[in-house]
Coordinates of C-alpha atoms and ligand atoms in Angstrom, one line a residue:
M243 CA 0.1 0.1 0.0
R244 CA 1.5 3.5 -1.1
M245 CA 1.8 6.3 1.9
G246 CA -1.2 8.3 0.1
T247 CA -3.4 5.5 0.8
K248 CA -2.1 4.6 4.3
V249 CA -2.6 8.1 5.6
V250 CA -6.3 7.8 4.7
R251 CA -6.8 4.3 5.9
A252 CA -4.2 3.4 8.5
G253 CA -5.7 2.5 11.9
I254 CA -9.0 2.3 10.9
P255 CA -10.7 -0.8 12.2
P256 CA -12.4 -3.5 9.8
T257 CA -15.9 -2.0 9.0
R258 CA -18.9 -4.1 10.5
Q259 CA -22.7 -4.1 9.4
G260 CA -24.5 -1.2 10.8
E261 CA -21.4 0.1 12.8
P262 CA -20.1 3.7 12.4
F263 CA -17.1 4.0 9.8
A264 CA -14.8 5.6 12.3
T265 CA -15.0 4.7 16.1
G266 CA -15.6 7.3 18.5
V267 CA -13.2 8.8 21.2
T268 CA -12.9 6.7 24.4
F269 CA -12.7 8.8 27.6
A270 CA -11.5 6.6 30.5
G271 CA -9.6 7.2 33.7
T272 CA -10.3 3.7 34.8
Y273 CA -11.7 0.3 33.5
H274 CA -13.9 -2.4 35.0
V275 CA -11.1 -5.0 36.1
A276 CA -11.9 -7.7 38.5
G277 CA -9.3 -10.2 39.6
D278 CA -6.1 -10.6 37.7
P279 CA -5.3 -7.5 35.9
T280 CA -3.2 -9.1 33.2
T281 CA -6.3 -10.8 31.8
S282 CA -7.7 -7.1 30.7
P283 CA -6.6 -5.4 27.8
Y284 CA -7.1 -2.0 29.4
T285 CA -6.8 -1.3 33.1
Y286 CA -6.1 2.3 34.1
G287 CA -6.0 5.5 31.8
R288 CA -2.2 6.3 32.3
Y289 CA -1.3 2.9 30.9
H290 CA -3.3 2.6 27.8
N291 CA -6.6 3.7 26.1
P292 CA -8.3 2.4 22.8
T293 CA -8.1 5.8 21.1
W294 CA -4.4 6.0 21.6
T295 CA -4.3 2.3 20.4
Q296 CA -6.0 3.4 17.1
Y297 CA -3.7 6.4 16.5
E298 CA -0.5 4.5 17.3
T299 CA -1.7 1.6 14.9
A300 CA -2.0 4.3 12.2
L301 CA 1.4 5.7 13.0
N302 CA 2.9 2.1 13.0
Q303 CA 2.0 1.7 9.4
L304 CA 3.2 5.0 8.5
E305 CA 6.5 4.9 10.2
G306 CA 7.2 1.1 9.7
G307 CA 7.9 0.6 13.3
Q308 CA 6.3 0.7 16.8
A309 CA 5.0 4.2 17.7
V310 CA 4.4 5.4 21.2
A311 CA 2.2 8.7 21.4
F312 CA 3.0 11.5 23.9
A313 CA 1.3 14.5 25.5
S314 CA 3.5 16.8 23.4
G315 CA 6.5 16.9 21.0
M316 CA 8.8 18.0 24.0
A317 CA 7.3 14.9 26.0
A318 CA 8.4 12.8 23.1
V319 CA 12.0 14.4 22.9
A320 CA 12.5 13.9 26.7
A321 CA 11.3 10.2 26.4
V322 CA 14.0 9.6 23.8
F323 CA 16.6 11.3 25.9
G324 CA 15.2 9.6 29.1
V325 CA 15.4 6.0 27.8
S326 CA 18.8 6.4 26.0
L327 CA 21.1 8.8 28.3
R328 CA 22.7 7.9 31.4
P329 CA 25.3 10.2 33.5
G330 CA 28.5 10.0 31.6
D331 CA 26.9 9.6 28.2
V332 CA 27.5 11.9 25.4
L333 CA 24.6 13.5 23.5
V334 CA 25.6 14.9 20.0
M335 CA 22.9 17.3 18.6
P336 CA 22.5 20.1 16.3
S337 CA 23.5 23.6 17.3
D338 CA 20.6 24.7 15.1
C339 CA 17.8 22.5 16.2
Y340 CA 14.7 23.3 18.1
Y341 CA 15.5 25.7 20.9
T342 CA 13.5 23.8 23.6
S343 CA 15.2 20.5 22.7
R344 CA 18.7 22.2 23.2
L345 CA 17.4 23.9 26.6
L346 CA 16.2 20.2 27.8
A347 CA 19.7 18.9 26.9
D348 CA 21.7 21.7 28.2
G349 CA 19.7 22.1 31.3
F350 CA 18.4 18.9 33.0
F351 CA 20.2 16.3 31.2
A352 CA 23.5 18.3 31.4
E353 CA 22.9 18.6 35.1
M354 CA 22.6 15.0 35.5
G355 CA 26.0 14.6 33.9
V356 CA 25.3 14.0 30.2
E357 CA 27.9 15.7 28.1
V358 CA 26.4 17.6 25.3
R359 CA 28.2 18.2 22.1
K360 CA 26.7 20.5 19.3
A361 CA 27.6 20.9 15.7
S362 CA 25.6 22.4 12.8
T363 CA 23.2 20.5 10.6
A364 CA 24.7 22.1 7.4
G365 CA 27.6 20.0 6.1
N366 CA 26.7 17.0 8.2
A367 CA 29.1 18.8 10.8
Q368 CA 28.0 16.4 13.5
L369 CA 30.2 13.7 12.1
Q370 CA 33.1 15.4 13.4
C371 CA 32.1 14.9 17.2
L372 CA 30.8 11.4 17.4
E373 CA 33.5 9.8 19.1
G374 CA 32.3 7.8 22.1
A375 CA 28.7 9.3 21.8
K376 CA 25.7 7.3 22.9
L377 CA 23.0 9.3 21.0
L378 CA 23.2 11.2 17.8
W379 CA 20.2 13.7 17.5
L380 CA 19.5 15.1 14.1
E381 CA 16.6 17.6 13.0
T382 CA 16.3 17.9 9.5
P383 CA 15.0 20.2 7.9
S384 CA 16.0 22.2 11.0
N385 CA 13.8 24.5 12.7
P386 CA 13.9 27.6 12.1
G387 CA 17.0 27.7 9.7
L388 CA 15.9 24.7 7.4
E389 CA 19.2 23.2 7.1
V390 CA 19.3 19.6 5.8
C391 CA 21.6 16.8 6.7
D392 CA 22.1 13.3 5.2
I393 CA 20.3 10.9 7.5
A394 CA 21.2 7.8 5.8
M395 CA 24.9 8.6 5.7
L396 CA 25.0 9.7 9.2
A397 CA 23.2 6.8 10.5
A398 CA 25.3 4.3 8.9
V399 CA 28.7 6.0 10.2
A400 CA 26.9 6.3 13.7
H401 CA 25.9 2.5 13.7
E402 CA 29.5 1.4 12.9
Q403 CA 30.3 2.9 16.3
N404 CA 27.3 1.6 18.1
I405 CA 25.6 5.1 18.6
L406 CA 21.9 5.3 18.6
V407 CA 20.3 7.7 15.9
A408 CA 17.3 9.8 16.5
V409 CA 15.7 12.1 13.9
D410 CA 13.2 15.1 14.9
N411 CA 11.0 14.7 11.8
T412 CA 8.6 17.6 12.9
T413 CA 9.3 19.7 9.9
A414 CA 8.9 17.1 7.3
T415 CA 6.4 14.7 8.9
V416 CA 6.6 11.0 8.1
L417 CA 4.9 11.5 4.8
G418 CA 7.6 13.8 3.7
Q419 CA 10.7 11.7 5.0
E420 CA 10.8 8.4 6.6
P421 CA 13.7 8.3 9.4
L422 CA 13.3 4.7 10.1
A423 CA 13.7 3.5 6.3
L424 CA 16.8 6.0 6.2
G425 CA 18.3 4.1 9.2
A426 CA 17.4 6.0 12.2
D427 CA 16.6 4.0 15.4
F428 CA 14.1 6.7 16.6
S429 CA 11.7 8.9 14.4
M430 CA 10.4 11.5 16.7
A431 CA 7.8 14.3 15.8
S432 CA 5.7 17.0 17.3
D433 CA 2.3 16.1 16.1
T434 CA 1.2 19.6 16.9
K435 CA 2.5 20.9 13.7
A436 CA 2.0 19.7 10.0
L437 CA 0.9 16.0 11.1
T438 CA -2.2 17.2 12.4
G439 CA -2.3 20.6 10.7
H440 CA -5.1 22.6 12.3
S441 CA -3.5 24.5 14.9
D442 CA -5.9 23.0 17.6
L443 CA -3.8 20.4 19.7
I444 CA -0.6 19.5 21.2
L445 CA 0.9 16.0 20.8
G446 CA 3.9 14.1 19.9
H447 CA 5.1 10.6 19.1
V448 CA 8.2 8.4 18.8
A449 CA 8.6 5.5 16.6
T450 CA 11.2 2.8 16.6
R451 CA 11.7 -0.6 15.0
D452 CA 13.4 -2.2 18.2
P453 CA 10.7 -3.9 20.4
N454 CA 13.1 -3.3 23.4
L455 CA 13.3 0.5 22.9
A456 CA 9.5 0.7 22.2
D457 CA 8.9 -1.1 25.7
R458 CA 11.3 1.3 27.3
L459 CA 9.4 4.3 25.6
R460 CA 6.1 3.0 26.8
S461 CA 7.4 2.4 30.4
W462 CA 8.8 5.9 30.5
R463 CA 5.4 7.3 29.4
T464 CA 3.7 5.4 32.1
Q465 CA 6.1 6.4 34.6
I466 CA 6.5 10.0 33.8
G467 CA 2.9 10.3 33.1
A468 CA 3.5 12.3 29.8
V469 CA 0.2 10.7 28.2
P470 CA -1.8 12.0 25.3
G471 CA -5.5 13.2 25.8
P472 CA -7.9 10.8 24.2
M473 CA -9.4 13.7 22.4
E474 CA -6.1 14.8 21.1
A475 CA -5.3 11.2 19.9
W476 CA -8.7 11.1 18.3
L477 CA -8.4 14.4 16.4
A478 CA -4.9 13.6 15.5
H479 CA -6.0 10.4 13.9
R480 CA -9.0 12.2 12.0
S481 CA -6.4 14.8 10.7
L482 CA -4.2 12.1 9.4
A483 CA -6.7 11.3 6.6
T484 CA -6.1 14.5 5.0
L485 CA -2.2 14.7 5.4
E486 CA -1.3 14.4 1.9
L487 CA -4.1 16.6 0.7
R488 CA -2.7 19.3 3.1
L489 CA 1.0 18.7 2.4
E490 CA 0.9 18.5 -1.3
R491 CA -1.1 21.8 -1.3
Q492 CA 1.0 23.5 1.5
C493 CA 4.3 22.5 -0.5
R494 CA 3.0 23.6 -3.8
N495 CA 2.0 26.9 -2.3
A496 CA 5.5 27.3 -0.4
L497 CA 7.3 26.6 -3.5
E498 CA 5.5 29.4 -5.4
I499 CA 5.9 31.8 -2.6
A500 CA 9.8 31.1 -2.3
R501 CA 10.0 31.7 -6.2
F502 CA 8.2 34.9 -5.7
L503 CA 10.4 35.9 -2.9
T504 CA 13.5 35.5 -5.1
T505 CA 12.3 38.3 -7.2
R506 CA 12.3 40.8 -4.3
R507 CA 15.2 43.0 -3.5
E508 CA 13.8 43.4 0.2
V509 CA 14.5 39.6 0.9
T510 CA 17.7 38.1 1.7
G511 CA 18.8 34.7 3.2
L512 CA 15.9 32.9 1.6
R513 CA 15.7 29.3 2.6
Y514 CA 13.3 26.5 1.1
P515 CA 14.7 23.1 0.5
G516 CA 12.4 22.6 -2.4
L517 CA 13.9 25.6 -4.5
P518 CA 16.5 24.1 -6.8
S519 CA 18.8 26.9 -6.2
D520 CA 18.8 26.1 -2.4
P521 CA 22.1 24.7 -0.8
A522 CA 20.1 21.8 0.9
H523 CA 18.1 21.1 -2.3
P524 CA 20.4 18.1 -3.5
I525 CA 20.2 16.2 -0.3
A526 CA 16.7 17.0 0.2
T527 CA 15.5 15.5 -3.1
R528 CA 17.3 12.4 -2.1
Q529 CA 15.8 11.8 1.1
M530 CA 12.4 13.7 1.2
R531 CA 9.2 13.1 -0.6
Y532 CA 7.8 16.6 0.3
F533 CA 9.9 19.7 1.0
G534 CA 7.6 20.9 3.9
P535 CA 5.3 23.7 4.6
V536 CA 8.1 26.2 5.8
V537 CA 10.0 29.0 4.1
S538 CA 12.3 31.3 5.8
F539 CA 13.9 34.6 4.9
V540 CA 15.3 37.8 6.4
L541 CA 14.2 41.3 6.0
A542 CA 16.7 44.2 6.9
D543 CA 16.0 44.7 10.5
E544 CA 13.5 44.1 13.3
V545 CA 11.4 47.4 12.4
R546 CA 11.1 46.3 8.8
A547 CA 10.3 42.7 9.8
D548 CA 7.6 43.9 12.3
R549 CA 6.1 46.3 9.6
F550 CA 5.8 43.4 7.0
L551 CA 4.0 41.2 9.4
N552 CA 1.6 44.0 10.6
S553 CA 1.0 44.8 7.0
C554 CA -0.1 41.2 6.0
Q555 CA -3.8 40.9 6.1
L556 CA -4.4 37.1 5.4
V557 CA -1.1 35.7 6.9
T558 CA -1.6 35.4 10.8
Q559 CA 1.1 36.4 13.2
A560 CA 1.6 33.3 15.3
T561 CA 4.3 30.9 16.4
S562 CA 4.4 27.1 15.4
F563 CA 3.9 26.0 11.9
G564 CA 2.4 23.5 9.6
S565 CA -1.2 24.4 9.9
V566 CA -3.7 24.7 7.2
H567 CA -3.9 28.5 8.0
T568 CA -0.6 30.5 6.8
T569 CA 1.2 32.1 9.7
A570 CA 4.4 33.9 10.3
E571 CA 6.6 35.4 12.8
R572 CA 9.7 37.3 13.6
R573 CA 11.5 34.5 15.1
A574 CA 14.2 36.4 17.0
R575 CA 11.4 37.8 19.2
W576 CA 11.8 34.5 21.4
G577 CA 15.6 34.7 21.6
G578 CA 17.6 31.3 21.6
D579 CA 18.3 30.8 17.9
D580 CA 21.4 32.2 16.2
I581 CA 19.5 34.1 13.6
P582 CA 19.2 37.8 12.4
P583 CA 16.6 40.1 14.0
G584 CA 14.6 40.4 10.7
F585 CA 14.3 36.6 10.3
I586 CA 11.0 35.6 9.3
R587 CA 9.5 31.9 9.8
F588 CA 6.8 31.7 7.2
S589 CA 4.5 28.7 7.5
V590 CA 2.5 28.3 4.1
G591 CA -1.1 27.0 4.3
C592 CA -3.8 25.6 2.1
E593 CA -5.3 28.9 1.2
D594 CA -5.6 30.0 -2.5
V595 CA -1.9 30.7 -3.5
N596 CA -2.9 33.8 -5.3
D597 CA -4.4 35.5 -2.1
L598 CA -1.2 34.6 -0.3
L599 CA 1.1 36.1 -3.1
H600 CA -1.0 39.2 -3.3
D601 CA -0.8 39.6 0.5
V602 CA 2.9 39.1 0.7
E603 CA 3.5 41.4 -2.3
Q604 CA 1.5 44.1 -0.8
A605 CA 3.2 43.8 2.7
L606 CA 6.6 43.8 1.1
D607 CA 5.5 47.0 -0.9
T608 CA 5.1 48.7 2.5
L609 CA 8.8 48.5 3.5
Ligands
PLP890 C1 7.4 22.3 18.0 C2 8.5 21.5 18.1 C3 9.1 20.6 19.0 C4 7.9 20.5 20.3 O1 6.7 20.0 20.1 P1 5.5 20.6 20.9 O2 4.5 19.7 20.5 O3 5.5 22.1 21.1 O4 6.1 20.0 22.4 C5 9.9 19.7 18.8 N1 10.7 19.8 17.6 C6 10.4 20.7 16.8 C7 11.3 20.6 15.5 C8 9.4 21.7 16.7 O5 9.3 22.4 15.8

């Protein structure tokens, strides 16, 4: 079955006469369990939930491994760190990956005695600091800089040295790129972003092909308690069905907007892995099916960037990305990323691209 069919069908139970096509959400704190609890598939809401099971069944088929859903993308990041890293271990991560992932590594995990080494995503620079590492963390395309690294090559080199490899696949989604097929041990994503794509929930997951690691991830979730809400899991599964429709449209729109931005003299530092002129394009075409919904670029300074954003009528100022609604923000307002003050992270939605182009053009004209 192709990915485009899987996203629509995966995890939907066999149809039965007179039964609804899709099962509803199961809200449950506890379940009726008499006697020996091992005879019951469900016992208590922190351990398991039928709505999670359905969502994870869908993700299993898409990821090609066992998926474990978490309360948020950060709960999923923390689970991978938590099941793999012990005091004295070395974590190699991108210097330009998602800010909160770096904060977690440099804060709680470094305080516990984990050595954190960082190198840029561009140029596969993490290769240079692998010696003696336990876990190699990759994020490609990186958020917000949209740098790309070669997952298959890095995973092969890391595995020769017995290093576990994790990919934060949030920007691409599993439809855009399949980390486990490219050799990663963990495929992690914030499902808050493009995977679910409606700006209405917080969720994450980790997938792995190693049953032992999958068990450890589930134990971590149960003991830490970073469990997804049943409603979120249900909404996420429902949203999966339109993933390819959304992503196809978003990526087509993103490429058109990136092309338009190349014609504007106000714009520098334009990045979109789908642009043939982008430095990341050669690796991206080898490992990605879709280039993602995010475009980034730089305006002269903070004042000009804010004027651009305030002049947009259709594009909404908001953090996060990957939604059906086009959003943008001046990323440096948060701090923590090595980017210029006028850096814009632009997340392209599913609107008619002509309306988007018109809005961006009239906002740039005000500069
Ligand atoms: C948003 C994001 C996360 C964290 O996800 P939450 O769902 O907000 O916890 C992790 N990695 C990347 C690349 C992200 O963009």
